[in-house]
mmCIF file of C-alpha atoms in Angstrom:
data_model
loop_
_atom_site.group_PDB
_atom_site.id
_atom_site.type_symbol
_atom_site.label_atom_id
_atom_site.label_comp_id
_atom_site.label_asym_id
_atom_site.label_seq_id
_atom_site.Cartn_x
_atom_site.Cartn_y
_atom_site.Cartn_z
ATOM 1 C CA MET A 75 -3.318 -1.512 -19.175
ATOM 2 C CA ALA A 76 0.413 -1.983 -19.039
ATOM 3 C CA THR A 77 3.004 0.780 -19.035
ATOM 4 C CA GLN A 78 6.556 -0.116 -20.001
ATOM 5 C CA PHE A 79 9.637 1.527 -18.152
ATOM 6 C CA GLU A 80 12.821 0.464 -19.505
ATOM 7 C CA GLN A 81 12.820 -3.349 -18.734
ATOM 8 C CA PHE A 82 9.918 -2.826 -16.366
ATOM 9 C CA THR A 83 6.353 -3.199 -17.071
ATOM 10 C CA VAL A 84 3.589 -1.745 -14.583
ATOM 11 C CA ARG A 85 0.275 -3.389 -14.891
ATOM 12 C CA ARG A 86 -2.783 -4.378 -12.905
ATOM 13 C CA ALA A 87 -2.455 -7.476 -10.932
ATOM 14 C CA VAL A 88 -4.087 -10.863 -12.299
ATOM 15 C CA GLN A 89 -5.124 -14.025 -10.494
ATOM 16 C CA THR A 90 -1.909 -15.651 -11.424
ATOM 17 C CA ASP A 91 0.082 -12.977 -9.364
ATOM 18 C CA VAL A 92 -1.369 -13.820 -5.989
ATOM 19 C CA GLU A 93 1.517 -16.165 -4.951
ATOM 20 C CA ALA A 94 4.221 -13.804 -6.310
ATOM 21 C CA ILE A 95 2.631 -10.838 -4.400
ATOM 22 C CA HIS A 96 2.594 -12.885 -1.234
ATOM 23 C CA ARG A 97 6.227 -13.661 -1.832
ATOM 24 C CA VAL A 98 7.299 -10.132 -2.192
ATOM 25 C CA LEU A 99 5.506 -9.225 1.037
ATOM 26 C CA VAL A 100 7.167 -12.087 2.835
ATOM 27 C CA ALA A 101 10.607 -11.179 1.316
ATOM 28 C CA ASN A 102 10.100 -7.878 3.216
ATOM 29 C CA ALA A 103 8.696 -9.260 6.511
ATOM 30 C CA ALA A 104 11.720 -7.875 8.353
ATOM 31 C CA ASP A 105 10.147 -4.405 7.643
ATOM 32 C CA THR A 106 7.591 -4.536 10.573
ATOM 33 C CA SER A 107 5.772 -1.315 9.081
ATOM 34 C CA LEU A 108 4.697 -3.294 6.048
ATOM 35 C CA PHE A 109 1.626 -5.354 6.824
ATOM 36 C CA GLN A 110 1.801 -8.905 5.747
ATOM 37 C CA GLN A 111 -1.406 -10.325 3.949
ATOM 38 C CA SER A 112 -2.602 -13.814 3.478
ATOM 39 C CA THR A 113 -2.911 -15.138 0.057
ATOM 40 C CA GLY A 114 -6.718 -15.224 0.878
ATOM 41 C CA ARG A 115 -6.588 -11.456 1.681
ATOM 42 C CA ILE A 116 -4.714 -10.781 -1.390
ATOM 43 C CA ARG A 117 -7.210 -12.716 -3.596
ATOM 44 C CA ARG A 118 -10.020 -10.893 -2.030
ATOM 45 C CA ASP A 119 -8.310 -7.514 -2.598
ATOM 46 C CA LEU A 120 -6.735 -8.391 -5.973
ATOM 47 C CA ASP A 121 -8.486 -5.575 -7.904
ATOM 48 C CA ASP A 122 -6.609 -2.979 -5.755
ATOM 49 C CA PHE A 123 -3.305 -4.247 -6.715
ATOM 50 C CA VAL A 124 -0.793 -3.078 -9.332
ATOM 51 C CA VAL A 125 2.506 -4.867 -9.963
ATOM 52 C CA VAL A 126 5.812 -4.349 -11.420
ATOM 53 C CA MET A 127 7.350 -6.883 -13.822
ATOM 54 C CA ASP A 128 10.917 -7.358 -14.847
ATOM 55 C CA ALA A 129 11.625 -10.171 -17.532
ATOM 56 C CA GLY A 130 8.460 -11.871 -16.544
ATOM 57 C CA GLN A 131 9.132 -11.805 -12.987
ATOM 58 C CA LEU A 132 6.938 -9.855 -10.441
ATOM 59 C CA VAL A 133 9.424 -7.479 -8.491
ATOM 60 C CA GLY A 134 7.018 -5.080 -6.795
ATOM 61 C CA CYS A 135 3.379 -4.618 -5.729
ATOM 62 C CA ALA A 136 1.292 -1.987 -4.210
ATOM 63 C CA ALA A 137 -2.501 -1.628 -3.587
ATOM 64 C CA LEU A 138 -4.775 1.321 -3.755
ATOM 65 C CA HIS A 139 -8.045 0.631 -1.674
ATOM 66 C CA HIS A 140 -10.976 2.890 -2.219
ATOM 67 C CA HIS A 141 -12.844 3.098 1.075
ATOM 68 C CA ARG A 142 -16.361 3.769 -0.303
ATOM 69 C CA TRP A 143 -16.112 6.823 -2.902
ATOM 70 C CA ALA A 144 -14.040 9.498 -1.246
ATOM 71 C CA TYR A 145 -11.029 7.943 0.388
ATOM 72 C CA ALA A 146 -8.376 5.907 -1.173
ATOM 73 C CA GLU A 147 -5.474 4.219 0.911
ATOM 74 C CA ILE A 148 -2.220 3.247 -0.566
ATOM 75 C CA LEU A 149 -0.888 0.063 1.226
ATOM 76 C CA ALA A 150 1.175 -3.034 0.759
ATOM 77 C CA VAL A 151 4.005 -1.101 -1.260
ATOM 78 C CA ALA A 152 6.726 -3.743 -1.455
ATOM 79 C CA VAL A 153 9.613 -4.437 -3.707
ATOM 80 C CA ASP A 154 11.631 -7.622 -4.000
ATOM 81 C CA PRO A 155 14.964 -7.054 -2.308
ATOM 82 C CA VAL A 156 16.679 -8.011 -5.651
ATOM 83 C CA ALA A 157 14.972 -4.872 -7.249
ATOM 84 C CA HIS A 158 15.625 -2.473 -4.316
ATOM 85 C CA GLY A 159 17.144 0.950 -5.637
ATOM 86 C CA ARG A 160 15.989 0.560 -9.172
ATOM 87 C CA GLY A 161 12.981 2.910 -9.117
ATOM 88 C CA VAL A 162 10.357 0.056 -8.798
ATOM 89 C CA GLY A 163 8.814 1.933 -5.734
ATOM 90 C CA THR A 164 8.420 5.143 -7.604
ATOM 91 C CA MET A 165 6.772 3.289 -10.430
ATOM 92 C CA LEU A 166 4.346 1.760 -7.971
ATOM 93 C CA MET A 167 3.527 5.080 -6.277
ATOM 94 C CA ARG A 168 2.838 6.751 -9.599
ATOM 95 C CA ALA A 169 0.577 3.951 -10.537
ATOM 96 C CA CYS A 170 -1.259 4.111 -7.373
ATOM 97 C CA LEU A 171 -1.802 7.849 -7.640
ATOM 98 C CA ALA A 172 -2.862 7.683 -11.137
ATOM 99 C CA ASP A 173 -5.659 5.030 -9.835
ATOM 100 C CA GLY A 174 -6.585 7.561 -7.119
ATOM 101 C CA VAL A 175 -7.446 10.470 -9.395
ATOM 102 C CA GLY A 176 -10.909 11.480 -8.198
ATOM 103 C CA ALA A 177 -10.741 10.368 -4.628
ATOM 104 C CA THR A 178 -11.378 13.141 -2.105
ATOM 105 C CA SER A 179 -8.443 12.058 -0.075
ATOM 106 C CA VAL A 180 -5.573 9.653 -0.878
ATOM 107 C CA TRP A 181 -3.748 8.516 2.325
ATOM 108 C CA LEU A 182 -1.440 5.964 3.762
ATOM 109 C CA ALA A 183 0.054 4.856 7.044
ATOM 110 C CA THR A 184 3.895 4.326 7.270
ATOM 111 C CA ALA A 185 6.972 4.142 9.322
ATOM 112 C CA LYS A 186 8.958 5.621 6.333
ATOM 113 C CA PRO A 187 7.378 9.329 6.252
ATOM 114 C CA VAL A 188 10.554 10.697 4.591
ATOM 115 C CA TYR A 189 10.105 8.245 1.625
ATOM 116 C CA PHE A 190 6.449 9.048 1.152
ATOM 117 C CA ALA A 191 7.167 12.917 1.604
ATOM 118 C CA ARG A 192 9.208 12.668 -1.716
ATOM 119 C CA HIS A 193 5.855 11.528 -3.284
ATOM 120 C CA GLY A 194 4.113 14.677 -2.056
ATOM 121 C CA PHE A 195 2.443 13.250 1.075
ATOM 122 C CA GLN A 196 2.113 15.313 4.208
ATOM 123 C CA ARG A 197 1.618 14.184 7.883
ATOM 124 C CA MET A 198 -1.925 14.239 9.135
ATOM 125 C CA SER A 199 -3.823 13.153 12.095
ATOM 126 C CA LYS A 200 -5.368 9.541 11.852
ATOM 127 C CA TRP A 201 -8.544 11.048 13.530
ATOM 128 C CA ARG A 202 -9.102 12.905 10.237
ATOM 129 C CA LEU A 203 -10.180 9.752 8.648
ATOM 130 C CA PRO A 204 -13.850 8.470 8.974
ATOM 131 C CA PRO A 205 -14.442 5.640 11.534
ATOM 132 C CA HIS A 206 -15.255 3.114 8.958
ATOM 133 C CA VAL A 207 -11.820 3.778 7.360
ATOM 134 C CA LEU A 208 -9.990 3.437 10.646
ATOM 135 C CA LEU A 209 -12.081 0.290 11.598
ATOM 136 C CA ARG A 210 -10.882 -1.492 8.356
ATOM 137 C CA LYS A 211 -7.234 -0.490 9.158
ATOM 138 C CA LEU A 212 -7.652 -1.913 12.725
ATOM 139 C CA ARG A 213 -8.875 -5.207 11.274
ATOM 140 C CA LEU A 214 -5.715 -5.348 9.246
ATOM 141 C CA VAL A 215 -3.613 -4.816 12.366
ATOM 142 C CA PHE A 216 -5.253 -7.772 13.950
ATOM 143 C CA GLU A 217 -4.471 -9.931 10.962
ATOM 144 C CA GLN A 218 -0.906 -9.333 11.752
ATOM 145 C CA PRO A 219 1.335 -11.567 13.750
ATOM 146 C CA VAL A 220 0.641 -10.870 17.511
ATOM 147 C CA ARG A 221 4.095 -9.421 17.997
ATOM 148 C CA ARG A 222 3.344 -6.525 15.560
ATOM 149 C CA TRP A 223 -0.048 -5.541 17.206
ATOM 150 C CA LEU A 224 1.475 -2.987 19.813
ATOM 151 C CA PRO A 225 3.662 -1.221 17.523
ATOM 152 C CA ALA A 226 1.074 -0.847 14.923
ATOM 153 C CA LEU A 227 -1.550 0.317 17.546
ATOM 154 C CA PHE A 228 0.764 2.755 19.436
ATOM 155 C CA GLY A 229 2.591 4.899 17.213
ATOM 156 C CA ARG A 230 4.750 3.064 14.958
ATOM 157 C CA HIS A 231 2.976 4.550 11.926
ATOM 158 C CA THR A 232 2.673 7.958 10.588
ATOM 159 C CA PHE A 233 -0.572 8.750 8.850
ATOM 160 C CA MET A 234 -0.026 10.828 5.786
ATOM 161 C CA ARG A 235 -2.167 12.259 2.836
ATOM 162 C CA LEU A 236 -1.823 14.152 -0.335
ATOM 163 C CA PRO A 237 -2.859 17.706 -0.224
ATOM 164 C CA VAL A 238 -6.203 18.449 -1.823
ATOM 165 C CA ARG A 239 -5.564 19.238 -5.476
ATOM 166 C CA ARG A 240 -7.818 21.884 -6.949
ATOM 167 C CA GLY A 241 -8.073 22.096 -10.720
#
């Protein structure tokens, strides 16, 4: 289902978005905290992605990956540099958080904790995550260029989660 925000549309990613998602990630490659993903990885995880469209152009993407049933990870939050400062990141976060309803824990790893704290995330120890979740994250680290391995493994990322919401 698509949601309209002024000229922007937020919707689930579709097969024809794969190259554009990859382009937005590559456009942000200077941000070493943003894991790059191959088109093959994007295609495999396409159901996790939401995108923001502006006049038919993909200007942002984010993914919410459900690790089994309880843990949901937000990752690959990226905005085309031409759309920075226009609220695209906030739209992506809202869409991911709406998709994460029902998960026991919604978490992320970032080098930008101040930005994600604005969305309600709080710091946590990565050791609070189950081993299968940490192993998937570790596999993603080793899919990055070699120069990014050490910073990703040794402290560059702050792990954050949303506080448990009780109804």
